[in-house]
Structure formats: structure tokens, C-alpha cells
């Protein structure tokens, strides 16, 4: 049986695998980006009392393998929620786990980007009479966001690839779908190449979009 | 000239254990051009940054137009004023930096209008009108929409001057504004400053351009090791050179 034929025959499974991968991956990227940027700004400029727990969170999460975070989310968090009467399905547990990992990364990227901005930018904002929230939103943040694009792209593509780990808690994303189709008699080599190409396509799209954004804004800055 | 527009009284400032200022005082009157000269590390830039409240100081006081800025003393206790008060006080002094510090993500015009919009709360049309007027005045009417990265150092510094003066400050502070420029670009920036001086702007210039200081200043201040060693007219400072260390310092320059 050739791979195209079997992909077409099992198109419903493949499609739901793609949906599962894309929704968990992009969902995690979205949450990680928004929450991570806020967390990173608190890390950089926040009151020590608020910054310290975030610092601890970032250091702990970055020191733990992603797969372990996924298991903790699925088993521990799932168990805890169950006692409250809430059922956490595998996909949601996976989305939470990937977001937790992504937030830590984006927070560090954000902190790095803000700290790399010249001090003169803050001085210039202050000298014009701006208060700190205005300096942050009008002067520092727009510049930091541009600086963040390349490392952010890295995090985003890692999160997309990280969705394959969700197969281990039973999320029928692309990898588990492929494994199931192979178990039903599909050619392993062809299927793995096929899903490899799908991941490659998704990540290439992310990289192209990021590069376009970088070109647009870097053209103005440097 | 009656009451000074800027009064610096017995300023004290330390960096860690190192005491830089131990009672620095200086008056600047409306319309006066004051140049501060002196060797590196003498505290010229720090003094300017204290006036703009970009640096704190532990003792002494600064009055701008008769009002104490930065700190206030309540029942014998010296306290920093609120962030909002300090921000609005900073808005009444115009600072131009050695390294320009333009906002790289904003066009020349938006660099000038940002403070007008965000601090003075002007509408975009009014802010643009003022911004264009000042960019025009510094000779950059062709460059409204250029980003800083596409401007020469001299052009960037002229945008920075327009940005500071567009806010209508009571005093302009120029911190070694030509030190980061290629020699051939220094002239265009000094010409703009000179024009402002001729129009009656009050300003303090920290500078290593001795010839320029001699030409435009009403008063020249020589600082060394955090203290003001000599104050006088350009003639007294550059011509008579009465202070012994002043002579030593100025011998490095062609005036």
C-alpha cells in the first residue's frame, strides 16, 4: 500500500491528528507569548516580591525535561483537578504543559531583550517627562519585541516539535496517529517521512513569518 | 537678570564610598549660556544629570524657576518627590545626550512628537505641527519620515535637539553633544546650538569644544574632581586663566 493512498484512506484520522498537533502547538505558542512577555517584564522591572516567584518558576521549569512537565501536568494536575470534580483530558493537560514550558522560555527571552536595550533609551524617555508606564509601552517594549523575534522563533518551533511528546499521554496528535496507522499495516518509513514533512512545513511557515516580521522592523531600526 | 532660573545649592553626591560633590553651587539666569568645562571624571555630566533628575543626590537642593525640584523637606526630613512630580519637572528641562538616544523605532518626526503627545497630551495634529516646525528649524525639513538609522550622526543629534526644545523647556542641557560625532559633522550641530543661544534660550553646555564655549558662553565654569574651581566670563577663563589647574587643563586645547 503506498503512503499517499493510505493517507487518503485514513484522512479523517490524519486530519484530526493535524488538528490536535496544530491546536496544542499554536495554543501553547499563543499562551506562552502573551504570559511570557508579561512575566519577563515583571522579571526585569518588577518589584522583587513579585519577581522572585517568577524567577523561581522560570529556573525550575527550564531545569526540567519537557516530558516530565507533561507527565506532571497530566498525572498530578489531572489528579488534583479530579478531586475537585474536573476532568482534565490529555489534550488539555498537554496544552497546559507546553504552555508552562513556553512561558518560562519567553520570559527569559523577554528579560534578555529588555536588558539589552541601551540605558539611554530610558533616560531619553525620562528626560522628556514620561512616566515609567509610558516609557515601557512607547519606548522599550516596541524595541524589545523586535529583538525577541529570532529567539522567539526558536521557542515556537520547539513547542510545535514538542507536541509529539503528547503522544505519550495518549493525545492522538500526528505522531500517535502515524503509529496507529503503522500498527494497522502502514509502511513505517513512509509514514514517518510524511509526518516529518508536515512538521517541517508548519515550522517553515513560522520561520518565514518571523523572518518577514524581522525584516520589516529591523529595516527601520538598524 | 534678577532671580536665577536655575539655582544649584550645596549639592552633595556620592557614588558608593566615593564622594563626588561636596557642596556644589551654581546659578544660571534666564537667557544665559553657561559652559561647563573640565577633565573627564570631574562631574560635569553628573551635575547636568542631577539637574534633570536622572541622577539622585544625597544633599543640597536644586530650584528651577524658584521651585525646588526632585526633593522636598517635610518637617526636617528630606524626601524624594513623587514620580509624577519628578516627571513633570523633567519635562521643563530639555536634555540632549552625547549618544543622541533617539528612539530607533520612531521616525524623526515621531521622535519629536512623542513627548508632546504623551506628556503634554497634545493632539497628533498639534504635535506634528510643532514637530515639523522644530525639525525645520534645525534644517531637517526633508527628513520628517526618516528613521534614525538612516540619518547621519549630525542629523540624529539635530533631531535630538529638536525633540528637547519642542517641549518648550525653561532650560536646555547639552551633555557633550558633539563628542560622539565625526569631526566634519560637529559644525552643523554647533550652528544649531548657537542659533538657539542667539535667540535667547537659557542653556548649560557640558563641552570639550573650547573655541565654541569661548564664542557662545556668557559664563564658563571649570570643574575638577567634583568641585567648581573657577567661574568667569569666557575672557576670564580662556584669556586670563588665573587658576593654576585651569591653565594646565586648557594647555591641552587650542582655543
Short mmCIF file of N, CA and C in Angstrom, two decimals, chain B residues 52-159:
data_model
loop_
_atom_site.label_atom_id
_atom_site.label_comp_id
_atom_site.label_asym_id
_atom_site.label_seq_id
_atom_site.Cartn_x
_atom_site.Cartn_y
_atom_site.Cartn_z
N UNK B 52 18.60 67.38 35.70
CA UNK B 52 17.48 66.74 35.01
C UNK B 52 16.88 65.60 35.83
N UNK B 53 17.36 65.44 37.05
CA UNK B 53 16.88 64.40 37.98
C UNK B 53 17.04 62.99 37.43
N UNK B 54 18.01 62.83 36.52
CA UNK B 54 18.33 61.47 36.07
C UNK B 54 19.27 60.81 37.06
N UNK B 55 19.91 61.62 37.89
CA UNK B 55 20.73 61.10 38.99
C UNK B 55 20.15 61.69 40.28
N UNK B 56 20.12 60.87 41.29
CA UNK B 56 19.73 61.39 42.60
C UNK B 56 20.92 62.03 43.28
N UNK B 57 20.68 62.76 44.34
CA UNK B 57 21.79 63.34 45.12
C UNK B 57 21.37 63.31 46.57
N UNK B 58 22.40 63.23 47.43
CA UNK B 58 22.10 62.99 48.85
C UNK B 58 21.88 64.26 49.64
N UNK B 59 22.44 65.35 49.13
CA UNK B 59 22.29 66.59 49.90
C UNK B 59 22.21 67.79 48.98
N UNK B 60 21.74 68.90 49.55
CA UNK B 60 21.63 70.12 48.76
C UNK B 60 20.30 70.16 48.04
N UNK B 61 20.08 71.26 47.30
CA UNK B 61 18.80 71.37 46.61
C UNK B 61 18.97 72.09 45.28
N UNK B 62 18.02 71.84 44.42
CA UNK B 62 18.01 72.48 43.11
C UNK B 62 16.67 73.18 42.94
N UNK B 63 16.72 74.46 42.57
CA UNK B 63 15.49 75.22 42.34
C UNK B 63 15.41 75.56 40.87
N UNK B 64 14.26 75.27 40.27
CA UNK B 64 14.04 75.64 38.88
C UNK B 64 12.92 76.66 38.88
N UNK B 65 13.24 77.86 38.42
CA UNK B 65 12.26 78.92 38.39
C UNK B 65 11.64 79.14 39.78
N UNK B 66 12.50 79.06 40.80
CA UNK B 66 12.05 79.34 42.15
C UNK B 66 11.42 78.18 42.90
N UNK B 67 11.23 77.05 42.22
CA UNK B 67 10.57 75.91 42.87
C UNK B 67 11.57 74.79 43.06
N UNK B 68 11.59 74.23 44.26
CA UNK B 68 12.53 73.13 44.49
C UNK B 68 12.08 71.89 43.71
N UNK B 69 13.04 71.26 43.03
CA UNK B 69 12.71 70.05 42.26
C UNK B 69 13.40 68.85 42.88
N UNK B 70 12.85 67.68 42.59
CA UNK B 70 13.49 66.41 42.97
C UNK B 70 13.24 65.99 44.40
N UNK B 71 13.54 66.86 45.33
CA UNK B 71 13.38 66.51 46.74
C UNK B 71 12.63 67.61 47.45
N UNK B 72 12.03 67.26 48.57
CA UNK B 72 11.45 68.30 49.39
C UNK B 72 11.71 67.94 50.84
N UNK B 73 11.68 68.93 51.67
CA UNK B 73 11.93 68.69 53.08
C UNK B 73 10.64 68.92 53.85
N UNK B 74 10.14 67.84 54.43
CA UNK B 74 8.91 67.93 55.21
C UNK B 74 9.26 67.66 56.67
N UNK B 75 9.00 68.62 57.52
CA UNK B 75 9.31 68.53 58.96
C UNK B 75 10.73 68.01 59.17
N UNK B 76 11.65 68.66 58.48
CA UNK B 76 13.06 68.33 58.70
C UNK B 76 13.53 67.06 58.02
N UNK B 77 12.61 66.36 57.36
CA UNK B 77 13.01 65.11 56.70
C UNK B 77 13.07 65.33 55.19
N UNK B 78 14.20 64.93 54.60
CA UNK B 78 14.39 65.09 53.18
C UNK B 78 13.81 63.87 52.46
N UNK B 79 12.92 64.19 51.51
CA UNK B 79 12.25 63.09 50.81
C UNK B 79 12.27 63.31 49.31
N UNK B 80 12.32 62.22 48.56
CA UNK B 80 12.20 62.31 47.11
C UNK B 80 10.75 62.69 46.78
N UNK B 81 10.58 63.57 45.81
CA UNK B 81 9.22 63.91 45.41
C UNK B 81 8.60 62.75 44.64
N UNK B 82 7.30 62.83 44.39
CA UNK B 82 6.62 61.71 43.73
C UNK B 82 7.10 61.55 42.29
N UNK B 83 6.95 60.34 41.77
CA UNK B 83 7.39 60.08 40.39
C UNK B 83 6.69 61.00 39.41
N UNK B 84 5.41 61.28 39.68
CA UNK B 84 4.65 62.14 38.77
C UNK B 84 5.21 63.57 38.79
N UNK B 85 5.54 64.07 39.99
CA UNK B 85 6.11 65.42 40.09
C UNK B 85 7.47 65.48 39.40
N UNK B 86 8.27 64.47 39.67
CA UNK B 86 9.61 64.45 39.06
C UNK B 86 9.49 64.40 37.54
N UNK B 87 8.55 63.59 37.03
CA UNK B 87 8.36 63.51 35.58
C UNK B 87 7.98 64.87 35.01
N UNK B 88 7.08 65.58 35.69
CA UNK B 88 6.68 66.86 35.11
C UNK B 88 7.79 67.91 35.26
N UNK B 89 8.63 67.76 36.30
CA UNK B 89 9.78 68.67 36.41
C UNK B 89 10.80 68.40 35.31
N UNK B 90 10.99 67.11 35.01
CA UNK B 90 11.93 66.78 33.93
C UNK B 90 11.46 67.35 32.60
N UNK B 91 10.14 67.39 32.43
CA UNK B 91 9.59 67.89 31.17
C UNK B 91 9.90 69.37 30.97
N UNK B 92 10.25 70.08 32.05
CA UNK B 92 10.54 71.52 31.91
C UNK B 92 12.03 71.78 31.70
N UNK B 93 12.84 70.70 31.67
CA UNK B 93 14.24 70.86 31.28
C UNK B 93 14.45 70.01 30.04
N UNK B 94 15.16 70.53 29.08
CA UNK B 94 15.39 69.78 27.84
C UNK B 94 16.79 69.22 27.83
N UNK B 95 16.90 67.90 27.69
CA UNK B 95 18.22 67.27 27.76
C UNK B 95 18.62 66.71 26.40
N UNK B 96 19.85 67.01 26.00
CA UNK B 96 20.39 66.41 24.77
C UNK B 96 21.62 65.61 25.18
N UNK B 97 21.68 64.36 24.74
CA UNK B 97 22.70 63.44 25.22
C UNK B 97 23.86 63.29 24.25
N UNK B 98 24.98 62.88 24.81
CA UNK B 98 26.16 62.62 23.98
C UNK B 98 25.87 61.57 22.91
N UNK B 99 25.13 60.52 23.28
CA UNK B 99 24.89 59.43 22.32
C UNK B 99 23.50 59.54 21.69
N UNK B 100 23.00 60.73 21.55
CA UNK B 100 21.72 61.08 20.90
C UNK B 100 20.50 60.47 21.60
N UNK B 101 20.55 59.13 21.78
CA UNK B 101 19.42 58.42 22.41
C UNK B 101 18.09 58.68 21.71
N UNK B 102 18.13 58.76 20.39
CA UNK B 102 16.85 58.85 19.67
C UNK B 102 16.14 57.51 19.80
N UNK B 103 14.81 57.53 19.63
CA UNK B 103 14.06 56.30 19.67
C UNK B 103 14.17 55.65 18.29
N UNK B 104 14.88 54.51 18.17
CA UNK B 104 15.20 53.98 16.84
C UNK B 104 13.98 53.48 16.07
N UNK B 105 12.88 53.19 16.79
CA UNK B 105 11.70 52.64 16.11
C UNK B 105 10.73 53.73 15.70
N UNK B 106 11.13 54.99 15.89
CA UNK B 106 10.24 56.11 15.53
C UNK B 106 10.94 56.96 14.46
N UNK B 107 10.14 57.54 13.59
CA UNK B 107 10.70 58.45 12.59
C UNK B 107 11.19 59.72 13.29
N UNK B 108 11.93 60.53 12.56
CA UNK B 108 12.44 61.78 13.12
C UNK B 108 11.27 62.58 13.70
N UNK B 109 10.20 62.69 12.93
CA UNK B 109 9.07 63.49 13.40
C UNK B 109 8.44 62.88 14.66
N UNK B 110 8.29 61.57 14.66
CA UNK B 110 7.69 60.93 15.83
C UNK B 110 8.59 61.00 17.06
N UNK B 111 9.90 61.05 16.83
CA UNK B 111 10.80 61.27 17.96
C UNK B 111 10.48 62.60 18.65
N UNK B 112 10.19 63.60 17.83
CA UNK B 112 9.91 64.92 18.39
C UNK B 112 8.49 64.98 18.99
N UNK B 113 7.55 64.28 18.35
CA UNK B 113 6.17 64.43 18.79
C UNK B 113 5.78 63.52 19.96
N UNK B 114 6.58 62.48 20.21
CA UNK B 114 6.19 61.51 21.25
C UNK B 114 5.96 62.17 22.60
N UNK B 115 6.92 63.00 23.01
CA UNK B 115 6.78 63.68 24.30
C UNK B 115 5.61 64.67 24.30
N UNK B 116 5.44 65.33 23.17
CA UNK B 116 4.33 66.30 23.07
C UNK B 116 2.99 65.59 23.24
N UNK B 117 2.89 64.41 22.64
CA UNK B 117 1.63 63.66 22.73
C UNK B 117 1.45 63.00 24.09
N UNK B 118 2.52 62.33 24.56
CA UNK B 118 2.37 61.52 25.77
C UNK B 118 2.47 62.35 27.05
N UNK B 119 3.25 63.43 27.00
CA UNK B 119 3.47 64.20 28.23
C UNK B 119 2.61 65.46 28.22
N UNK B 120 2.66 66.19 27.12
CA UNK B 120 1.87 67.43 27.07
C UNK B 120 0.45 67.18 26.58
N UNK B 121 0.18 65.92 26.22
CA UNK B 121 -1.17 65.50 25.83
C UNK B 121 -1.74 66.30 24.66
N UNK B 122 -0.86 66.70 23.76
CA UNK B 122 -1.34 67.42 22.58
C UNK B 122 -1.97 66.43 21.61
N UNK B 123 -2.88 66.93 20.79
CA UNK B 123 -3.44 66.10 19.73
C UNK B 123 -2.37 65.90 18.68
N UNK B 124 -2.54 64.83 17.91
CA UNK B 124 -1.49 64.47 16.96
C UNK B 124 -1.22 65.59 15.96
N UNK B 125 -2.28 66.32 15.55
CA UNK B 125 -2.09 67.38 14.55
C UNK B 125 -1.24 68.52 15.14
N UNK B 126 -1.59 68.90 16.37
CA UNK B 126 -0.82 69.98 17.01
C UNK B 126 0.63 69.56 17.22
N UNK B 127 0.80 68.33 17.71
CA UNK B 127 2.15 67.83 17.97
C UNK B 127 2.96 67.79 16.68
N UNK B 128 2.33 67.33 15.60
CA UNK B 128 3.03 67.27 14.32
C UNK B 128 3.43 68.65 13.83
N UNK B 129 2.55 69.60 14.04
CA UNK B 129 2.83 70.96 13.59
C UNK B 129 4.08 71.51 14.31
N UNK B 130 4.09 71.32 15.65
CA UNK B 130 5.24 71.78 16.43
C UNK B 130 6.49 71.01 16.03
N UNK B 131 6.32 69.69 15.86
CA UNK B 131 7.46 68.85 15.50
C UNK B 131 8.06 69.27 14.17
N UNK B 132 7.20 69.52 13.18
CA UNK B 132 7.69 69.92 11.86
C UNK B 132 8.38 71.26 11.94
N UNK B 133 7.81 72.17 12.74
CA UNK B 133 8.41 73.50 12.88
C UNK B 133 9.85 73.38 13.40
N UNK B 134 10.02 72.57 14.43
CA UNK B 134 11.36 72.47 15.02
C UNK B 134 12.33 71.69 14.15
N UNK B 135 11.84 70.65 13.49
CA UNK B 135 12.74 69.93 12.58
C UNK B 135 13.18 70.85 11.44
N UNK B 136 12.25 71.67 11.02
CA UNK B 136 12.55 72.66 10.00
C UNK B 136 13.64 73.62 10.52
N UNK B 137 13.47 74.05 11.75
CA UNK B 137 14.43 74.99 12.34
C UNK B 137 15.83 74.42 12.45
N UNK B 138 15.94 73.11 12.66
CA UNK B 138 17.28 72.51 12.74
C UNK B 138 17.73 71.99 11.37
N UNK B 139 17.01 72.40 10.32
CA UNK B 139 17.43 72.08 8.96
C UNK B 139 17.12 70.68 8.49
N UNK B 140 16.05 70.08 9.04
CA UNK B 140 15.75 68.70 8.66
C UNK B 140 14.35 68.56 8.07
N UNK B 141 13.91 69.58 7.33
CA UNK B 141 12.55 69.51 6.80
C UNK B 141 12.40 68.41 5.76
N UNK B 142 13.52 67.90 5.24
CA UNK B 142 13.44 66.79 4.27
C UNK B 142 13.37 65.43 4.95
N UNK B 143 13.54 65.40 6.26
CA UNK B 143 13.79 64.12 6.94
C UNK B 143 12.69 63.72 7.93
N UNK B 144 11.52 64.31 7.83
CA UNK B 144 10.44 64.01 8.78
C UNK B 144 10.23 62.51 8.95
N UNK B 145 10.21 61.79 7.82
CA UNK B 145 9.81 60.38 7.86
C UNK B 145 10.99 59.42 7.91
N UNK B 146 12.20 59.96 8.10
CA UNK B 146 13.36 59.07 8.15
C UNK B 146 13.52 58.48 9.54
N UNK B 147 13.93 57.21 9.56
CA UNK B 147 14.25 56.59 10.85
C UNK B 147 15.68 56.97 11.23
N UNK B 148 15.96 57.04 12.53
CA UNK B 148 17.30 57.43 12.98
C UNK B 148 18.43 56.67 12.30
N UNK B 149 18.21 55.36 12.06
CA UNK B 149 19.28 54.57 11.44
C UNK B 149 19.66 55.09 10.06
N UNK B 150 18.78 55.86 9.45
CA UNK B 150 19.07 56.36 8.10
C UNK B 150 19.54 57.81 8.12
N UNK B 151 19.87 58.30 9.30
CA UNK B 151 20.35 59.67 9.42
C UNK B 151 21.81 59.66 9.86
N UNK B 152 22.57 60.68 9.46
CA UNK B 152 23.95 60.79 9.92
C UNK B 152 23.94 61.17 11.40
N UNK B 153 25.09 61.04 12.04
CA UNK B 153 25.19 61.41 13.46
C UNK B 153 24.77 62.85 13.71
N UNK B 154 25.23 63.73 12.82
CA UNK B 154 24.90 65.15 12.98
C UNK B 154 23.40 65.39 12.84
N UNK B 155 22.79 64.67 11.87
CA UNK B 155 21.34 64.81 11.70
C UNK B 155 20.60 64.24 12.91
N UNK B 156 21.08 63.10 13.41
CA UNK B 156 20.42 62.50 14.58
C UNK B 156 20.48 63.46 15.77
N UNK B 157 21.66 64.08 15.95
CA UNK B 157 21.78 64.97 17.10
C UNK B 157 20.89 66.21 16.93
N UNK B 158 20.71 66.63 15.68
CA UNK B 158 19.81 67.78 15.46
C UNK B 158 18.36 67.39 15.73
N UNK B 159 17.99 66.15 15.40
CA UNK B 159 16.64 65.67 15.76
C UNK B 159 16.51 65.69 17.29
#
